[in-house]
mmCIF file of C-alpha atoms and ligand atoms in Angstrom:
data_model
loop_
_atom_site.group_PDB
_atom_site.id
_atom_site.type_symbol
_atom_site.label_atom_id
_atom_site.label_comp_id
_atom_site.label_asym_id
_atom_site.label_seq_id
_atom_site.Cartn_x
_atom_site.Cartn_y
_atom_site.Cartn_z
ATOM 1 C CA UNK A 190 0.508 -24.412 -0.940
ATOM 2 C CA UNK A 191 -0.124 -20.129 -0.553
ATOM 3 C CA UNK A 192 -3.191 -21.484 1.594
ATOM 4 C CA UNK A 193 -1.222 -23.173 4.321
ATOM 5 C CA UNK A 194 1.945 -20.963 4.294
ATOM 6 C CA UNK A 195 -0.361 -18.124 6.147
ATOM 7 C CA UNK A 196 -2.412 -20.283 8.258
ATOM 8 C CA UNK A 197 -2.053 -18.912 12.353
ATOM 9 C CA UNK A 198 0.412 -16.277 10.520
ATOM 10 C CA UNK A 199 -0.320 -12.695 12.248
ATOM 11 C CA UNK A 200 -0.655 -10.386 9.471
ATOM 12 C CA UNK A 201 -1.036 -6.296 10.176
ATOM 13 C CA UNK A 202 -2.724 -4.476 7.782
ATOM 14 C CA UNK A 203 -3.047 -0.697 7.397
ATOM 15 C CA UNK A 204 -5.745 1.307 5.510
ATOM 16 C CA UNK A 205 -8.103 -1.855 5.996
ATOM 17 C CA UNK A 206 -11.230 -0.319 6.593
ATOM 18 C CA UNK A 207 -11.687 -0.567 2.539
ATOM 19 C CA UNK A 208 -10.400 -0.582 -0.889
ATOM 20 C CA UNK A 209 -7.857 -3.258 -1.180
ATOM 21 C CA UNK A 210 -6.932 -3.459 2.781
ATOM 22 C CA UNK A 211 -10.353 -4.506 3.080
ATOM 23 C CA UNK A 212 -9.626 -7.338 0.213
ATOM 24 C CA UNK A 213 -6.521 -8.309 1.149
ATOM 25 C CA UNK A 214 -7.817 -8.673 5.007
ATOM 26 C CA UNK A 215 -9.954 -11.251 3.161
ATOM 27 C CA UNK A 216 -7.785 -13.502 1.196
ATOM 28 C CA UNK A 217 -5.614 -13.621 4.223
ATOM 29 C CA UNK A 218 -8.515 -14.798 6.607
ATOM 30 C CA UNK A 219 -9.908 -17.060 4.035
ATOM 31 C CA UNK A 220 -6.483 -18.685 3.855
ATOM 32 C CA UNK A 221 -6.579 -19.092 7.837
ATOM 33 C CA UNK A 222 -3.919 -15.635 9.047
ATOM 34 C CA UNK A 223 -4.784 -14.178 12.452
ATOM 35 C CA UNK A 224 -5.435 -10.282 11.579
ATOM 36 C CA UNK A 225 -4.822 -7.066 12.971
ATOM 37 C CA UNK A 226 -6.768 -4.166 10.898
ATOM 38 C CA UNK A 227 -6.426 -0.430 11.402
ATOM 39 C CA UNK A 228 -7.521 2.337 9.789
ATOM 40 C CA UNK A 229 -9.092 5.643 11.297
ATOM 41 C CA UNK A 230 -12.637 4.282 10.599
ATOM 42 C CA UNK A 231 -13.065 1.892 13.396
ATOM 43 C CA UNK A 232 -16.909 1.050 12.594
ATOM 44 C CA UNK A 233 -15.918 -0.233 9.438
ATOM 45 C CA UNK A 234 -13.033 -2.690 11.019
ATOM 46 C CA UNK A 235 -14.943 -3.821 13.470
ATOM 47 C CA UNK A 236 -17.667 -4.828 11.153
ATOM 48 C CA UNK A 237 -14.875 -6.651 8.639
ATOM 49 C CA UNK A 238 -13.781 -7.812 12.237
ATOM 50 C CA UNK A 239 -17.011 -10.094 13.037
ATOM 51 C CA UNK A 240 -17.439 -11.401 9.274
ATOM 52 C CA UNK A 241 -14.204 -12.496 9.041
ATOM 53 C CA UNK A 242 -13.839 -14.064 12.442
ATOM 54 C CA UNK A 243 -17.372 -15.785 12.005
ATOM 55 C CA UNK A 244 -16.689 -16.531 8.361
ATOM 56 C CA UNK A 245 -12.974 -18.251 8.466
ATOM 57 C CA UNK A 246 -12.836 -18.543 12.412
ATOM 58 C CA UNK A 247 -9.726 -16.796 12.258
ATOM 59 C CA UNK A 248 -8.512 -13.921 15.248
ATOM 60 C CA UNK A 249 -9.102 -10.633 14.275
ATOM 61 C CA UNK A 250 -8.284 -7.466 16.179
ATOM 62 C CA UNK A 251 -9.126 -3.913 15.011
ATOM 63 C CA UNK A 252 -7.376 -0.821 16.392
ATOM 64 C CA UNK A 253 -8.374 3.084 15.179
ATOM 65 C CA UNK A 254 -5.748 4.776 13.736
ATOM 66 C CA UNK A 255 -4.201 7.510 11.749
ATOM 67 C CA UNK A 256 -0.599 6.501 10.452
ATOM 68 C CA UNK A 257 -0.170 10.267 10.296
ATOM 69 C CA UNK A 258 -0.076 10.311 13.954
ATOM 70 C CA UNK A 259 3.358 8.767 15.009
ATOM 71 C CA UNK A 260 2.765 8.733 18.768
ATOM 72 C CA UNK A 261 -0.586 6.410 17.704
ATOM 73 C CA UNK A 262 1.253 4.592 15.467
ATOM 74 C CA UNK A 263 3.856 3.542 18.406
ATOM 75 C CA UNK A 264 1.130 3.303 21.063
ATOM 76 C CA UNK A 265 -1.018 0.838 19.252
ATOM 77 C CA UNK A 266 1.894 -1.287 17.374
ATOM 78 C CA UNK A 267 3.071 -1.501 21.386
ATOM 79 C CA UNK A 268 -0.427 -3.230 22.237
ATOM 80 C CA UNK A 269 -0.610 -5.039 18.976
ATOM 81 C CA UNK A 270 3.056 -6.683 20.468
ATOM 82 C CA UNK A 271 1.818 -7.205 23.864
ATOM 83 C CA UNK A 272 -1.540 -9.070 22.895
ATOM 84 C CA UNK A 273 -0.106 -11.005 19.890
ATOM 85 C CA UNK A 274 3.533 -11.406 20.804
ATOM 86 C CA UNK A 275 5.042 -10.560 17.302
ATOM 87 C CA UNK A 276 4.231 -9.853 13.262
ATOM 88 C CA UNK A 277 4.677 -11.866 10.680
ATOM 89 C CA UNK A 278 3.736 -9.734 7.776
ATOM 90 C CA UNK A 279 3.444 -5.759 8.206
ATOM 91 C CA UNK A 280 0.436 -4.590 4.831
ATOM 92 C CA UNK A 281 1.096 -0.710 4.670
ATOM 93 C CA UNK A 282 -1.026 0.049 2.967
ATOM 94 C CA UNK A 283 -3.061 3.393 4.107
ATOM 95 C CA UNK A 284 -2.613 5.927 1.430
ATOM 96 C CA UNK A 285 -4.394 8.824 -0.254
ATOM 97 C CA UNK A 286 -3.748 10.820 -3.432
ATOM 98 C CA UNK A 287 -4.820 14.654 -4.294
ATOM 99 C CA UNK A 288 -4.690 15.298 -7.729
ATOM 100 C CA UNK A 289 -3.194 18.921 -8.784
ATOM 101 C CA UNK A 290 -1.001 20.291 -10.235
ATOM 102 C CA UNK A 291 2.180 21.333 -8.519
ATOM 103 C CA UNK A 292 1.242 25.327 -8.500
ATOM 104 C CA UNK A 293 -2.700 24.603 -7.067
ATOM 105 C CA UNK A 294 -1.213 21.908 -4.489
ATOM 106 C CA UNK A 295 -2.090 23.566 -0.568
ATOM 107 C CA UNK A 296 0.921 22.874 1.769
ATOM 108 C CA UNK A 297 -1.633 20.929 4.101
ATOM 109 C CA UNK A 298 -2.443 19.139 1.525
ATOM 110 C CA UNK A 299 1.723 18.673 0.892
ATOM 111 C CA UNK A 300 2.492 17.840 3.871
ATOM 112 C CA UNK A 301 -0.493 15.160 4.515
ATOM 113 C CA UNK A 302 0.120 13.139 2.026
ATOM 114 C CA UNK A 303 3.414 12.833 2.836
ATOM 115 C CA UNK A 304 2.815 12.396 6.479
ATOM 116 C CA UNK A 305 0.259 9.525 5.829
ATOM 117 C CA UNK A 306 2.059 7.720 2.491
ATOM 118 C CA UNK A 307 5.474 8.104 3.642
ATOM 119 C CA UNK A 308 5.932 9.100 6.931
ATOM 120 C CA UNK A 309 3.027 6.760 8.117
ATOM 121 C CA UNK A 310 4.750 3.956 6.616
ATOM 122 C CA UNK A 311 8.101 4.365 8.414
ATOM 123 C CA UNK A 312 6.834 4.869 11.692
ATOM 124 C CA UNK A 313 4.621 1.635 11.097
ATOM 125 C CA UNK A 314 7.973 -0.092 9.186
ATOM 126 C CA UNK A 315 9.579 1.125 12.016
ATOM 127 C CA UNK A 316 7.814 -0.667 14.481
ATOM 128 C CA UNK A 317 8.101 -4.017 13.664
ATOM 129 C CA UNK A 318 11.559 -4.465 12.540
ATOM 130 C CA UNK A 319 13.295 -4.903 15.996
ATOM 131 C CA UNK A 320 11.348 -7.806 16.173
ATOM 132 C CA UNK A 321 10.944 -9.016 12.735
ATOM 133 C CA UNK A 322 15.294 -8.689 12.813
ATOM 134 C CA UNK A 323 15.612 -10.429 16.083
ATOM 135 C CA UNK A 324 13.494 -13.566 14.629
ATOM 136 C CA UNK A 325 15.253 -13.229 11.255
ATOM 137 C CA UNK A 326 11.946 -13.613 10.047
ATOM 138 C CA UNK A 327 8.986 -11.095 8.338
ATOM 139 C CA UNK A 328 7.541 -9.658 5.697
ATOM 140 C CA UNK A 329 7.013 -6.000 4.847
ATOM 141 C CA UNK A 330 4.442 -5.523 1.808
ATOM 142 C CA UNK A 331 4.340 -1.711 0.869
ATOM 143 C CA UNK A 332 1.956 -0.406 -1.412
ATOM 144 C CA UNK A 333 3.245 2.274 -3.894
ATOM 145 C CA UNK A 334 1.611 2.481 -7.135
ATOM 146 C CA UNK A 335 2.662 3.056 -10.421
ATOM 147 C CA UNK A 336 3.068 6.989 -10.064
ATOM 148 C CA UNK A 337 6.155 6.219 -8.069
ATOM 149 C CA UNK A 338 7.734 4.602 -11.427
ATOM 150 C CA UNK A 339 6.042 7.407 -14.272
ATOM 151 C CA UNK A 340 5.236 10.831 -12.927
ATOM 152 C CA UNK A 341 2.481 11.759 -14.748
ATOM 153 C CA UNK A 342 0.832 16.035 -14.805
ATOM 154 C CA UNK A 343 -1.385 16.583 -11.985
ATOM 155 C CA UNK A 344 0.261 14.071 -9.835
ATOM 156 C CA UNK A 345 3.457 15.606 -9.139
ATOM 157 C CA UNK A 346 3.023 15.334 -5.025
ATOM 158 C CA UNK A 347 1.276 11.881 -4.650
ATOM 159 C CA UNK A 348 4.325 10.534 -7.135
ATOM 160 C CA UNK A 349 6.412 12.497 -5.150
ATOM 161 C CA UNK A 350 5.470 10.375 -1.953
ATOM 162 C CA UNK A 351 4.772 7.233 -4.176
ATOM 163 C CA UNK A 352 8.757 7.787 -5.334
ATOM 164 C CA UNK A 353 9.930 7.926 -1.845
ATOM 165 C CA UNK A 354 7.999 4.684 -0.763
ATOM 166 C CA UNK A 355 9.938 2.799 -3.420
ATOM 167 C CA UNK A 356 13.419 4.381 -2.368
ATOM 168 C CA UNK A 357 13.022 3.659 1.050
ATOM 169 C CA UNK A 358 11.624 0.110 0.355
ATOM 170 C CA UNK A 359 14.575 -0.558 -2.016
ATOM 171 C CA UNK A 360 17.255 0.636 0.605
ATOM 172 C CA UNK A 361 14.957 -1.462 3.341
ATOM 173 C CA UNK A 362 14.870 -4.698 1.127
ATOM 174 C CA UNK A 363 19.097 -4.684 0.789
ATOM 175 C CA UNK A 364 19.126 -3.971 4.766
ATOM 176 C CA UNK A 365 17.015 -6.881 5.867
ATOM 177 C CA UNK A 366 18.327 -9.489 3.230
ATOM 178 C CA UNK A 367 20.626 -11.372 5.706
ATOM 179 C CA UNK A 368 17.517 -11.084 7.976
ATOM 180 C CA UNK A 369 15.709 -13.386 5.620
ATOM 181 C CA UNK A 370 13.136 -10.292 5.623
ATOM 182 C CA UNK A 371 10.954 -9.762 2.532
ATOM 183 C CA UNK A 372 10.043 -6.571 1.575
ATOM 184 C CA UNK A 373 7.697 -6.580 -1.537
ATOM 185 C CA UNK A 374 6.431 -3.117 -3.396
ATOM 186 C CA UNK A 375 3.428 -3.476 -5.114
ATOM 187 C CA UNK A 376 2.957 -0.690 -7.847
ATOM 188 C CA UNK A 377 -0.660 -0.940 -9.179
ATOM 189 C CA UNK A 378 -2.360 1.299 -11.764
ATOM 190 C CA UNK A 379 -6.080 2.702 -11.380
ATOM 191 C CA UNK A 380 -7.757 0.374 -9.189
ATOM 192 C CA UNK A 381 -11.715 0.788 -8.505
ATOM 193 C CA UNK A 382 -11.883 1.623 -5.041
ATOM 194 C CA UNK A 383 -13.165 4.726 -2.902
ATOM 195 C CA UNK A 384 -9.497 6.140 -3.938
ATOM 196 C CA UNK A 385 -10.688 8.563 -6.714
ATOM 197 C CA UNK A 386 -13.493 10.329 -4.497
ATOM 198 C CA UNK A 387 -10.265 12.009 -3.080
ATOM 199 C CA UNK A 388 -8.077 12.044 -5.745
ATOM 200 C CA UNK A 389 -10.155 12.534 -8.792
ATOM 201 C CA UNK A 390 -13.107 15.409 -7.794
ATOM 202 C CA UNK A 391 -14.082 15.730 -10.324
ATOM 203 C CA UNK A 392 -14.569 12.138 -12.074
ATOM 204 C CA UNK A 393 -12.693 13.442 -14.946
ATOM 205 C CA UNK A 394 -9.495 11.132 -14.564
ATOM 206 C CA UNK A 395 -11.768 8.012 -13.626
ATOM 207 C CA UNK A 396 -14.054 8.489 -17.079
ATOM 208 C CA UNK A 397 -11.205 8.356 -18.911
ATOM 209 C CA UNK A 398 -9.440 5.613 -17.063
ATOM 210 C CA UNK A 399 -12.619 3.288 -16.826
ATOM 211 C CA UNK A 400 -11.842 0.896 -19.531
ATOM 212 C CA UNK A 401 -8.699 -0.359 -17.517
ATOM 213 C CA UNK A 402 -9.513 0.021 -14.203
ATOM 214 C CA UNK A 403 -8.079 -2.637 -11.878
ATOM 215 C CA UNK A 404 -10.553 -4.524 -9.653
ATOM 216 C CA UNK A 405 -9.506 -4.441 -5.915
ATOM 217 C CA UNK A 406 -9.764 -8.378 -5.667
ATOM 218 C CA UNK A 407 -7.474 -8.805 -8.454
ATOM 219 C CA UNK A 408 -4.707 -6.631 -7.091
ATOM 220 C CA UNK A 409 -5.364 -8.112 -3.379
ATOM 221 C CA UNK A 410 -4.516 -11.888 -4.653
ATOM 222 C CA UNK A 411 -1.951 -10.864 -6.509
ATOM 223 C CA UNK A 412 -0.637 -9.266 -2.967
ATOM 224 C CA UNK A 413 -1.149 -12.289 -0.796
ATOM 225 C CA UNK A 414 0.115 -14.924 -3.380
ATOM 226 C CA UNK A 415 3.189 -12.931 -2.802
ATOM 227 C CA UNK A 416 3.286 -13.355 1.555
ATOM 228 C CA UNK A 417 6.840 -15.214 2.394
ATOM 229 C CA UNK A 418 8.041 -15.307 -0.874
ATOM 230 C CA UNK A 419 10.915 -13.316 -2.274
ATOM 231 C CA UNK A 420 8.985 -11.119 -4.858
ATOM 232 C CA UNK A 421 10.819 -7.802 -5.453
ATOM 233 C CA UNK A 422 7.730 -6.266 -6.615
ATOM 234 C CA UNK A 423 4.138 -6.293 -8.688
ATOM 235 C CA UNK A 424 3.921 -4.482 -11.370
ATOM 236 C CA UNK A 425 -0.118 -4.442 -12.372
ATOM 237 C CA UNK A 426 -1.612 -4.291 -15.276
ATOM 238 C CA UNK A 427 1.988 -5.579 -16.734
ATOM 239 C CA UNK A 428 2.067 -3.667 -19.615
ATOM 240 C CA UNK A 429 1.610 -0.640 -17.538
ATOM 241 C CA UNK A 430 5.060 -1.695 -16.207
ATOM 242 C CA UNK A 431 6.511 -1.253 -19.757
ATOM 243 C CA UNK A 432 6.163 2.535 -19.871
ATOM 244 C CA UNK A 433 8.434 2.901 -16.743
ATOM 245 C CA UNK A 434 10.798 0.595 -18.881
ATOM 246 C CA UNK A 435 10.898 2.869 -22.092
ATOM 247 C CA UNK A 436 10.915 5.786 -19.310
ATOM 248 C CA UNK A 437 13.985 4.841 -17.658
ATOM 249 C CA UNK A 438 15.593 4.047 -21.222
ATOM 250 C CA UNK A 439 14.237 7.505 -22.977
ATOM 251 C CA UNK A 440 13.071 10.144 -20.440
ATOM 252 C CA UNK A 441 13.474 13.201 -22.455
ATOM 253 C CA UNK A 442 10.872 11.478 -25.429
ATOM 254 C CA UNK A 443 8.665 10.072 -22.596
ATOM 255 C CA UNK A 444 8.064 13.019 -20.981
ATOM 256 C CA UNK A 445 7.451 14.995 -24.443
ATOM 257 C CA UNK A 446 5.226 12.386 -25.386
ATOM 258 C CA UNK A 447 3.906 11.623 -21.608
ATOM 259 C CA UNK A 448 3.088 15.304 -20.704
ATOM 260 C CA UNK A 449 -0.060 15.071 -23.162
ATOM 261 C CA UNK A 450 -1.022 10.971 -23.917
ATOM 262 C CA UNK A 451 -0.573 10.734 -19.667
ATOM 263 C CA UNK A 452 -2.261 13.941 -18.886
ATOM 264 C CA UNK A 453 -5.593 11.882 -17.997
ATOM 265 C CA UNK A 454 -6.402 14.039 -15.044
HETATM 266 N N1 LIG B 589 -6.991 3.130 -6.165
HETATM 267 C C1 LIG B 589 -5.953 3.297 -6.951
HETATM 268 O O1 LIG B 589 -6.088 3.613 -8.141
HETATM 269 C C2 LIG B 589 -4.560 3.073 -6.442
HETATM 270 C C3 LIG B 589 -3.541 2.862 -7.374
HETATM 271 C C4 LIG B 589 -2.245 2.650 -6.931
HETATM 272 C C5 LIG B 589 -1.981 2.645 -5.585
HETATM 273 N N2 LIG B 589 -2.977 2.862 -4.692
HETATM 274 C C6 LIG B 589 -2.624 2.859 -3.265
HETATM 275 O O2 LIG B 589 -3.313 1.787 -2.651
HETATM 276 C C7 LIG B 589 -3.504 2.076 -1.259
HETATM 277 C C8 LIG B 589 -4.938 1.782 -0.898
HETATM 278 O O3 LIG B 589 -5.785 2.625 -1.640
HETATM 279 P P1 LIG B 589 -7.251 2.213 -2.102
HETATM 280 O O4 LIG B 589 -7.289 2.335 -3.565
HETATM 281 O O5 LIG B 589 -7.688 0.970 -1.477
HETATM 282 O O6 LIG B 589 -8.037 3.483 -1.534
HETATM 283 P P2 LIG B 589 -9.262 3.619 -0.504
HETATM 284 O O7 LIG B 589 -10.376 2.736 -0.910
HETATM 285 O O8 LIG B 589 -9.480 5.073 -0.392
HETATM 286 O O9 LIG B 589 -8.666 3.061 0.861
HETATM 287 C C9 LIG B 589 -7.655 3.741 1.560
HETATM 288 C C10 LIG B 589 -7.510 3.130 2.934
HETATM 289 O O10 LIG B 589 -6.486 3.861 3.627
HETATM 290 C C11 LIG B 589 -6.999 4.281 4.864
HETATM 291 N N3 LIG B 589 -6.373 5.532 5.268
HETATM 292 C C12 LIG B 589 -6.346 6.705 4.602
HETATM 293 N N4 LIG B 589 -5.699 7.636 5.336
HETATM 294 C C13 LIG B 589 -5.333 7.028 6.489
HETATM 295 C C14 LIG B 589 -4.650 7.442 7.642
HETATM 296 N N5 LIG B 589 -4.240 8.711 7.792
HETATM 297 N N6 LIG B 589 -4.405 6.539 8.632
HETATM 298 C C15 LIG B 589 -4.849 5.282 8.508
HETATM 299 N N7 LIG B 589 -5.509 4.816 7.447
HETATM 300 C C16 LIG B 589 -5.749 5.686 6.453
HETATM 301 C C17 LIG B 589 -8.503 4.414 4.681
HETATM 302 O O11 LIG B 589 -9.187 4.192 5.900
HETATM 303 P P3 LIG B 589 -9.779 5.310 6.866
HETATM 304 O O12 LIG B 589 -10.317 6.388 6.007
HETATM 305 O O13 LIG B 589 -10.802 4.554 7.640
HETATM 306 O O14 LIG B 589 -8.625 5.722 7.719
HETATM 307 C C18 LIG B 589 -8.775 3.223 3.752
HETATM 308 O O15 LIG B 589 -8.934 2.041 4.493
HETATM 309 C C19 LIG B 589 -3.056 3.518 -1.068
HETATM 310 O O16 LIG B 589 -1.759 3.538 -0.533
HETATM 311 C C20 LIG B 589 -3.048 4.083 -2.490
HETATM 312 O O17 LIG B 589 -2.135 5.139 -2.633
HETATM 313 C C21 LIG B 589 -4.269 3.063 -5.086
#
């Protein structure tokens, strides 16, 4: 039963302070994982920290912490080691998005959202997989989304990073296999989360989105029910997944077609 497969598990999760880390953190101490949250905002964990640990009577730690910031990342997965011994299942899941297009797109805006979707998620990936390989045991759950299957206009830097999260997942995933190491992607559509206050300034993209918005509960079940199995990845809503199908299949008609019915930003 999912339940009891992640009961005393030790489950990291990044970006938890909200949005689906905060949901996922959930699910996971509802079904009985010990859990250690990070994300920058550290009032926010530590408030998820004492309802969850008073709610499921589960461990929780909380460390601040900006996955852009490698020497953090290697500082804090080094106490996370020392005061829980080892990882189970690594949740990267911190991630923003700046919708432009490629011409309007600031380098420092570039080069953040690569250093927090991609780069973040190495260093973190890179953290626990001595361990995880010594044990022959782990899971690594990245979260991409479904702009790193379709580019769509006005994403062409957050696919850009989304692309590169499924690359290096799919290069991981073939690395760790004799390991007996999962690595999942999970590729989501719009999801109704805090997300589009960066992304989407100025509400357009979300108005016209609305009607198939994903809710963050949904697409954090969907995430757990996966821990220690062998799913490649999720694909949400499903028939979102078809368009990166029929892209794959007939590029040059998707993107004439795409570069108008997609350009929802
Ligand atoms: N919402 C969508 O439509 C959608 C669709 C597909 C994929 N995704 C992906 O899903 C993931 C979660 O997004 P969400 O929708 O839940 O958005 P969200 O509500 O904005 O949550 C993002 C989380 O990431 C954390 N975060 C951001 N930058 C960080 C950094 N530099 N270091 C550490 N933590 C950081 C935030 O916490 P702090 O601010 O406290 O650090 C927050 O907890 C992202 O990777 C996103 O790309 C989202």
């Amino acid at each position: 039963m999912a339940s009891e497969k992640l009961k005393g598990k030790n489950i990291v999760i990044t970006g938890a302070s909200g949005g689906i880390g905060a949901e996922i953190a959930k699910l996971c101490a509802a079904r009985g994982a010990d859990l250690v949250l990070l994300a920058r905002s550290i009032d926010k964990l530590q408030q998820l920290e004492s309802e969850l640990e008073h709610k499921h009577g589960v461990n929780v730690e909380v460390f601040q912490l900006d996955v852009a910031r490698t020497d953090q990342v290697q500082a804090v997965f080094e106490q996370v080691f020392r005061d829980i011994g080892h990882i189970d299942i690594l949740v990267n899941n911190a991630g923003f998005g700046v919708f432009r297009e490629a011409h309007e797109a600031k380098m420092d805006e570039i080069k953040e959202m690569f250093e927090v979707n991609v780069i973040g998620l190495m260093a973190c990936t890179s953290m626990v997989l001595p361990k995880m390989r010594a044990r022959r045991f782990g899971h690594i759950i990245n979260i991409a989304s479904q702009a790193g299957k379709i580019a769509t206009p006005k994403s062409s830097v957050y696919s850009a990073t989304k692309h590169a999260v499924l690359g290096y997942s799919n290069a991981l995933r073939m690395e760790l296999d004799d390991y007996h190491i999962q690595v999942t992607t999970v590729n989501p559509g719009p999801i109704a989360t805090n997300f589009f206050s960066i992304a989407d300034e100025k509400g357009t993209y979300v108005k016209s989105v609305q009607r198939f918005m994903l809710q963050p509960d949904f697409v954090a079940r969907k995430v757990v029910d996966s821990m220690l199995t062998r799913t490649r990845e999720i694909n949400l809503p499903r028939w979102m997944n078809m368009g990166s199908v029929a892209y794959v299949l007939f590029p040059r008609l998707f993107e004439r077609i795409g570069k108008k019915v997609l350009n929802k930003k």
